[in-house]
Short mmCIF file of C-alpha atoms and ligand atoms in Angstrom, two decimals:
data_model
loop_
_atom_site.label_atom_id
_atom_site.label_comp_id
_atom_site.label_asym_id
_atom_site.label_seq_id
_atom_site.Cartn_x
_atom_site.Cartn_y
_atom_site.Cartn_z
CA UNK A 12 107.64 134.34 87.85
CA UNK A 13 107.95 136.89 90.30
CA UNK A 14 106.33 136.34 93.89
CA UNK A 15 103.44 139.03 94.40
CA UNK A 16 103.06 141.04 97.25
CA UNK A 17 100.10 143.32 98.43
CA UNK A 18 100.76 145.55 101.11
CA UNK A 19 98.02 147.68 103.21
CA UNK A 20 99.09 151.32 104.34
CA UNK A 21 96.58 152.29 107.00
CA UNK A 22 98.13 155.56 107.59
CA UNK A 23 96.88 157.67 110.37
CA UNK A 24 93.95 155.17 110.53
CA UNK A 25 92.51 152.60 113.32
CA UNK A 26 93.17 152.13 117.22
CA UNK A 27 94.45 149.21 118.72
CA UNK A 28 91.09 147.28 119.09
CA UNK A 29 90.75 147.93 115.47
CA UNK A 30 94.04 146.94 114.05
CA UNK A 31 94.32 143.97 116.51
CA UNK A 32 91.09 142.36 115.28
CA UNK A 33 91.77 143.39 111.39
CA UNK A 34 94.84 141.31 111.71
CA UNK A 35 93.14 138.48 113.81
CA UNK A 36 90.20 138.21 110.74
CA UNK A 37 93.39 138.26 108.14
CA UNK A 38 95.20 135.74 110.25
CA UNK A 39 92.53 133.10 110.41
CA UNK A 40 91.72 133.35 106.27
CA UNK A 41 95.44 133.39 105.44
CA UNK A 42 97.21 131.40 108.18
CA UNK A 43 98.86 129.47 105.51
CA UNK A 44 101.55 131.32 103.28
CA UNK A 45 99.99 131.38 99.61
CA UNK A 46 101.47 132.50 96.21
CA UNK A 47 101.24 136.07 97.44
CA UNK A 48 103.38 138.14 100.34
CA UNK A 49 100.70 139.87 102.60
CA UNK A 50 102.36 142.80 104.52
CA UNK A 51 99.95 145.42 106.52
CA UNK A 52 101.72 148.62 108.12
CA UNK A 53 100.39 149.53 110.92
CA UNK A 54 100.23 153.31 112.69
CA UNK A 55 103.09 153.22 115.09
CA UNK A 56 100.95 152.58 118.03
CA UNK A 57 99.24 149.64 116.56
CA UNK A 58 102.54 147.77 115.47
CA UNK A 59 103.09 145.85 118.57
CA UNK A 60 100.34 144.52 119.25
CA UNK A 61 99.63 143.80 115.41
CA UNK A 62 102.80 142.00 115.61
CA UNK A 63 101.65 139.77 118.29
CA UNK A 64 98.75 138.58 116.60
CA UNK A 65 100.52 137.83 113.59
CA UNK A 66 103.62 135.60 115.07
CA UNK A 67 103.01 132.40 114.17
CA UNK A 68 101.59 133.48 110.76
CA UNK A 69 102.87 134.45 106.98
CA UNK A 70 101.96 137.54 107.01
CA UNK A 71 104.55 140.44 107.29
CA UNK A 72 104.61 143.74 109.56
CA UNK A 73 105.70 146.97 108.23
CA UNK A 74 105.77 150.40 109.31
CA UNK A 75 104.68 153.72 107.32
CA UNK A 76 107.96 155.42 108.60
CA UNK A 77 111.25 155.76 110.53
CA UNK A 78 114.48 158.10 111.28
CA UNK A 79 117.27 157.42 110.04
CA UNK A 80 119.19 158.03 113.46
CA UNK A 81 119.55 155.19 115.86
CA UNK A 82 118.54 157.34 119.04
CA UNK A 83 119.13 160.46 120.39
CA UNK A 84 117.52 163.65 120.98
CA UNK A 85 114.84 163.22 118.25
CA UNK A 86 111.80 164.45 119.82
CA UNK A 87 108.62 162.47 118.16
CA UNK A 88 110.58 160.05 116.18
CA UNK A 89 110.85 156.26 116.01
CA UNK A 90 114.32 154.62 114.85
CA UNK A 91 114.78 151.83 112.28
CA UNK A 92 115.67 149.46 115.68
CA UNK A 93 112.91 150.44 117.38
CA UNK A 94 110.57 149.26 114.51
CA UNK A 95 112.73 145.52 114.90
CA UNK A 96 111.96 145.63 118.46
CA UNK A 97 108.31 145.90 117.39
CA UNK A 98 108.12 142.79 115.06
CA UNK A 99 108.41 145.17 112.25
CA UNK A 100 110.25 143.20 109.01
CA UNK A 101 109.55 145.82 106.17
CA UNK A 102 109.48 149.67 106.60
CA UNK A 103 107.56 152.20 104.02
CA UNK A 104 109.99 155.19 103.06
CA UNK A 105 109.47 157.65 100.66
CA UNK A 106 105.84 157.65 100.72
CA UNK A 107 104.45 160.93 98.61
CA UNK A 108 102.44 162.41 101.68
CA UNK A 109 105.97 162.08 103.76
CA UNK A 110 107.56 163.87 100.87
CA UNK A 111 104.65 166.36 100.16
CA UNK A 112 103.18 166.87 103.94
CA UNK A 113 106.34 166.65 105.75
CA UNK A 114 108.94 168.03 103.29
CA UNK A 115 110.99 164.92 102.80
CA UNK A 116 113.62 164.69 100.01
CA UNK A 117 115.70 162.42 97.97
CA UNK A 118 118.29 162.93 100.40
CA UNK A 119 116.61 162.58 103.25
CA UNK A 120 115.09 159.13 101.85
CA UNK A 121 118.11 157.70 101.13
CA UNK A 122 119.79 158.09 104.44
CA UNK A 123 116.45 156.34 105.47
CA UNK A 124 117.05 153.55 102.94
CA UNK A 125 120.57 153.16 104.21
CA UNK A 126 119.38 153.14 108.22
CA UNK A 127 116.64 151.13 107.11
CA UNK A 128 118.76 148.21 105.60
CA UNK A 129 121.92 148.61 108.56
CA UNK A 130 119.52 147.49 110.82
CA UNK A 131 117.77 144.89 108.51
CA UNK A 132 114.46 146.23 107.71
CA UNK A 133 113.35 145.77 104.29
CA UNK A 134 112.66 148.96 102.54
CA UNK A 135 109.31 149.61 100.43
CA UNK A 136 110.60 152.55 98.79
CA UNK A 137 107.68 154.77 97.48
CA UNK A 138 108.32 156.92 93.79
CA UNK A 139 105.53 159.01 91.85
CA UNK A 140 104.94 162.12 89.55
CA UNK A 141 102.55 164.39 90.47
CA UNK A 142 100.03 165.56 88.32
CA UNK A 143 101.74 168.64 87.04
CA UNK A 144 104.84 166.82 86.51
CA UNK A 145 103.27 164.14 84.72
CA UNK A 146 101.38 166.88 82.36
CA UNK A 147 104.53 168.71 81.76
CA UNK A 148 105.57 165.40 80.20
CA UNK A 149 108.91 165.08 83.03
CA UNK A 150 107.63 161.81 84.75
CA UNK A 151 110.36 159.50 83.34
CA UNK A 152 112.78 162.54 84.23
CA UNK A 153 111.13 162.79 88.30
CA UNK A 154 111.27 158.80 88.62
CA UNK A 155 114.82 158.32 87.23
CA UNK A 156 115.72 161.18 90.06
CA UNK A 157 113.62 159.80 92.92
CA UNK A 158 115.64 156.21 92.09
CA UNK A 159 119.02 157.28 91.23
CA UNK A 160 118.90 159.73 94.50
CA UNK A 161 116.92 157.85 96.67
CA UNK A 162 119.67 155.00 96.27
CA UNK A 163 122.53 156.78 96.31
CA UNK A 164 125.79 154.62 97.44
CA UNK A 165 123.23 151.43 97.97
CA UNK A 166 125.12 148.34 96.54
CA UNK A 167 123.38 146.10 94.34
CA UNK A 168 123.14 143.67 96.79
CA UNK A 169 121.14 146.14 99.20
CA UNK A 170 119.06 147.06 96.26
CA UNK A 171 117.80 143.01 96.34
CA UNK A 172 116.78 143.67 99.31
CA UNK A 173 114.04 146.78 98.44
CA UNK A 174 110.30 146.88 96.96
CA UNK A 175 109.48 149.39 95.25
CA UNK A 176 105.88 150.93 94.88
CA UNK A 177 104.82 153.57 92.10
CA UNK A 178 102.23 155.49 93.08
CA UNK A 179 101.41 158.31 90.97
CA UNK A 180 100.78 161.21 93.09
CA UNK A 181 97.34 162.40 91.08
CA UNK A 182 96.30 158.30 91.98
CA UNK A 183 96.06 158.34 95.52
CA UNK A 184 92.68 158.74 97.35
CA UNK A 185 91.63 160.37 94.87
CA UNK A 186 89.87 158.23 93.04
CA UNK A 187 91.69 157.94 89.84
CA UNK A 188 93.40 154.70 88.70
CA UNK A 189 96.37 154.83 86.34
CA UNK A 190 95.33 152.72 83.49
CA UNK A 191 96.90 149.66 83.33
CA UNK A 192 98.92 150.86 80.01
CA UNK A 193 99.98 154.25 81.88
CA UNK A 194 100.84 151.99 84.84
CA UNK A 195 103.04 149.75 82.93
CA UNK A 196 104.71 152.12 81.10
CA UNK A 197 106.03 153.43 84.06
CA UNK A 198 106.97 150.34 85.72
CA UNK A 199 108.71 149.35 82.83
CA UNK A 200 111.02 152.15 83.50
CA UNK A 201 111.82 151.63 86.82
CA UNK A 202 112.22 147.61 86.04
CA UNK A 203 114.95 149.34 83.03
CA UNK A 204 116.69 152.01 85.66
CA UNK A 205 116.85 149.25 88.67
CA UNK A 206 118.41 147.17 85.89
CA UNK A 207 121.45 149.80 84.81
CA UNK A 208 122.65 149.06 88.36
CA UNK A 209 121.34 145.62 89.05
CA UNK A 210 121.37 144.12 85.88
CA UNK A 211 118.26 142.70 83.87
CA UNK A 212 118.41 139.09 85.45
CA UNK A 213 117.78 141.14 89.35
CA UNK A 214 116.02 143.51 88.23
CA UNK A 215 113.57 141.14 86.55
CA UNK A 216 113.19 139.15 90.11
CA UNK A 217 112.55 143.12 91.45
CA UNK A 218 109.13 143.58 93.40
CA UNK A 219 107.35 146.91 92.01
CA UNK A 220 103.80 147.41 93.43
CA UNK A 221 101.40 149.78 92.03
CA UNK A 222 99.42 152.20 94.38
CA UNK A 223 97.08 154.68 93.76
CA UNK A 224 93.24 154.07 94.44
CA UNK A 225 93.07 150.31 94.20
CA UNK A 226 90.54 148.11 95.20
CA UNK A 227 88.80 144.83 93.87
CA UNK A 228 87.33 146.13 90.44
CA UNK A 229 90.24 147.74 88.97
CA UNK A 230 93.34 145.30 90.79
CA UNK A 231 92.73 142.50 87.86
CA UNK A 232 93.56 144.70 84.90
CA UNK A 233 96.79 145.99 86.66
CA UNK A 234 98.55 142.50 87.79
CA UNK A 235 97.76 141.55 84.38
CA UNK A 236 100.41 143.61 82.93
CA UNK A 237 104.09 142.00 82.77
CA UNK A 238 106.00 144.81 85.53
CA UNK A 239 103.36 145.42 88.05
CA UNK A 240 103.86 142.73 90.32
CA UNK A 241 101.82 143.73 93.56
CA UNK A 242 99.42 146.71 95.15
CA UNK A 243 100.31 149.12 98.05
CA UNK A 244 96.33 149.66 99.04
CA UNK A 245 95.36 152.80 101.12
CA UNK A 246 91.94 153.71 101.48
CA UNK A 247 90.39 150.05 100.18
CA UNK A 248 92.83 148.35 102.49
CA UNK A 249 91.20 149.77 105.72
CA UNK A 250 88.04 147.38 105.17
CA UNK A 251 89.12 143.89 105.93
CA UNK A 252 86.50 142.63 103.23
CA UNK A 253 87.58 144.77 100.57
CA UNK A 254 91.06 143.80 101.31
CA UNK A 255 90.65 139.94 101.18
CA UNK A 256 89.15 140.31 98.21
CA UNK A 257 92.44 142.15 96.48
CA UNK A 258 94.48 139.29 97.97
CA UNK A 259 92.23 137.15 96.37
CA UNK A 260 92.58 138.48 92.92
CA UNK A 261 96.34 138.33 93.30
CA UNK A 262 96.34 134.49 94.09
CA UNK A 263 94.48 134.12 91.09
P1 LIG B 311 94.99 154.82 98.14
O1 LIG B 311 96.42 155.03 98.85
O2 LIG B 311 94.88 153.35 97.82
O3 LIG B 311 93.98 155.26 99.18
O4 LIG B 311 94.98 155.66 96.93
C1 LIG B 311 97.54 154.34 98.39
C2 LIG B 311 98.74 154.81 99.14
O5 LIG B 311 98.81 155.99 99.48
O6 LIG B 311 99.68 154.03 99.41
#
């Protein structure tokens, strides 16, 4: 049985204050590590101090992005060691407003992925059709691309150490849930193209989250199907009550 994990993307979303006393309130309800791997990620100026309050705890640190260069002359970026020196453990890549909003690509991603695991962070690598995509019946085609790109020259071993999230592009904030069929269909696929590399005893052990406009009603009817294994939670993940109560239905 594969460990579930729930992850919270804030984005560009609360201040310091905020953040610190989110992950105070999660601290003292989940101090003990449970049946399910809590990770929250942070805006970069919250990270530090997030990671303070949670030392001492279960609960993981991520960030929503990173370069894939060390240092240098990189004017408004953060590097993968800089995100270690913050208590981060997991990073976010690939996410579909990163792709969409700031024009990243497959290529770009997977010199990410390989920065990302050099320096030991563990990468939640983000995949997703849009909507157009999915009507023009290509999403198989766009997934098998974002994977087989996105992990370009990544040994098996490295690929143990990634999550992976689908998020359908038409899913987030807006609303609309995948259903739980459409959902698993997909993850099926990625659990099959992980496998080609990995082989079916990894890939079966592989973490793939679902995101896309979860919260508490709809997150039962998705973990009950056999490849989703976890939620990456925007918008529902910014209320700390809303949020407990996912984790809740994961422990289940
Ligand atoms: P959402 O965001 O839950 O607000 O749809 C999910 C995500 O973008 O990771």
């Amino acid at each position: 049985m594969i460990r579930p994990m729930i992850a919270a993307n804030w984005k560009m979303h609360k201040t310091i204050p905020e953040g610190v006393e989110f992950a105070k309130q999660l601290k003292k309800e989940f101090s003990e590590p449970g049946d399910v791997d809590i990770v929250i990620a942070p805006p970069f100026t919250a990270l530090f101090p997030v990671a303070e309050v949670l030392r001492d705890s279960s609960i993981h640190l991520a960030a929503q992005n990173m370069h894939w260069e060390e240092k240098g002359a990189y004017t408004g970026e953060i590097s993968p060691t800089m995100l270690v020196d913050a208590g981060c453990e997991f990073v976010i890549i690939g996410h579909s407003e990163r792709r969409t909003l700031f024009g990243e690509t497959d290529a770009m991603l997977n010199r990410k992925i390989h920065a990302a695991l050099k320096s030991g962070l563990k990468p939640i690598f983000c995949i997703g059709e849009t909507l157009k995509e999915r009507e023009s019946g290509t999403t198989f085609e766009v997934i098998k691309k974002q994977i087989k790109e996105g992990l370009n020259n990544i040994t098996s071993d490295d690929i143990r150490q990634l999550t992976f999230a689908y998020e359908p592009v038409w899913a987030i904030g807006t609303g609309k849930t995948a259903t739980p069929p459409e959902a698993q269909e997909v993850h099926r696929f990625i659990r099959e193209t992980i496998a080609a590399d990995l082989g079916y005893a990894h890939a079966s052990e592989t973490v793939i989250m679902y995101g896309g406009s979860v919260n508490p009603e709809n997150t039962g009817s998705l973990m009950d199907q056999p490849d989703i294994n976890g939620a990456l939670v925007g918008g529902a993940a910014l209320d700390i009550d809303s949020f407990e109560g996912i984790i809740k239905i994961l422990e289940r």
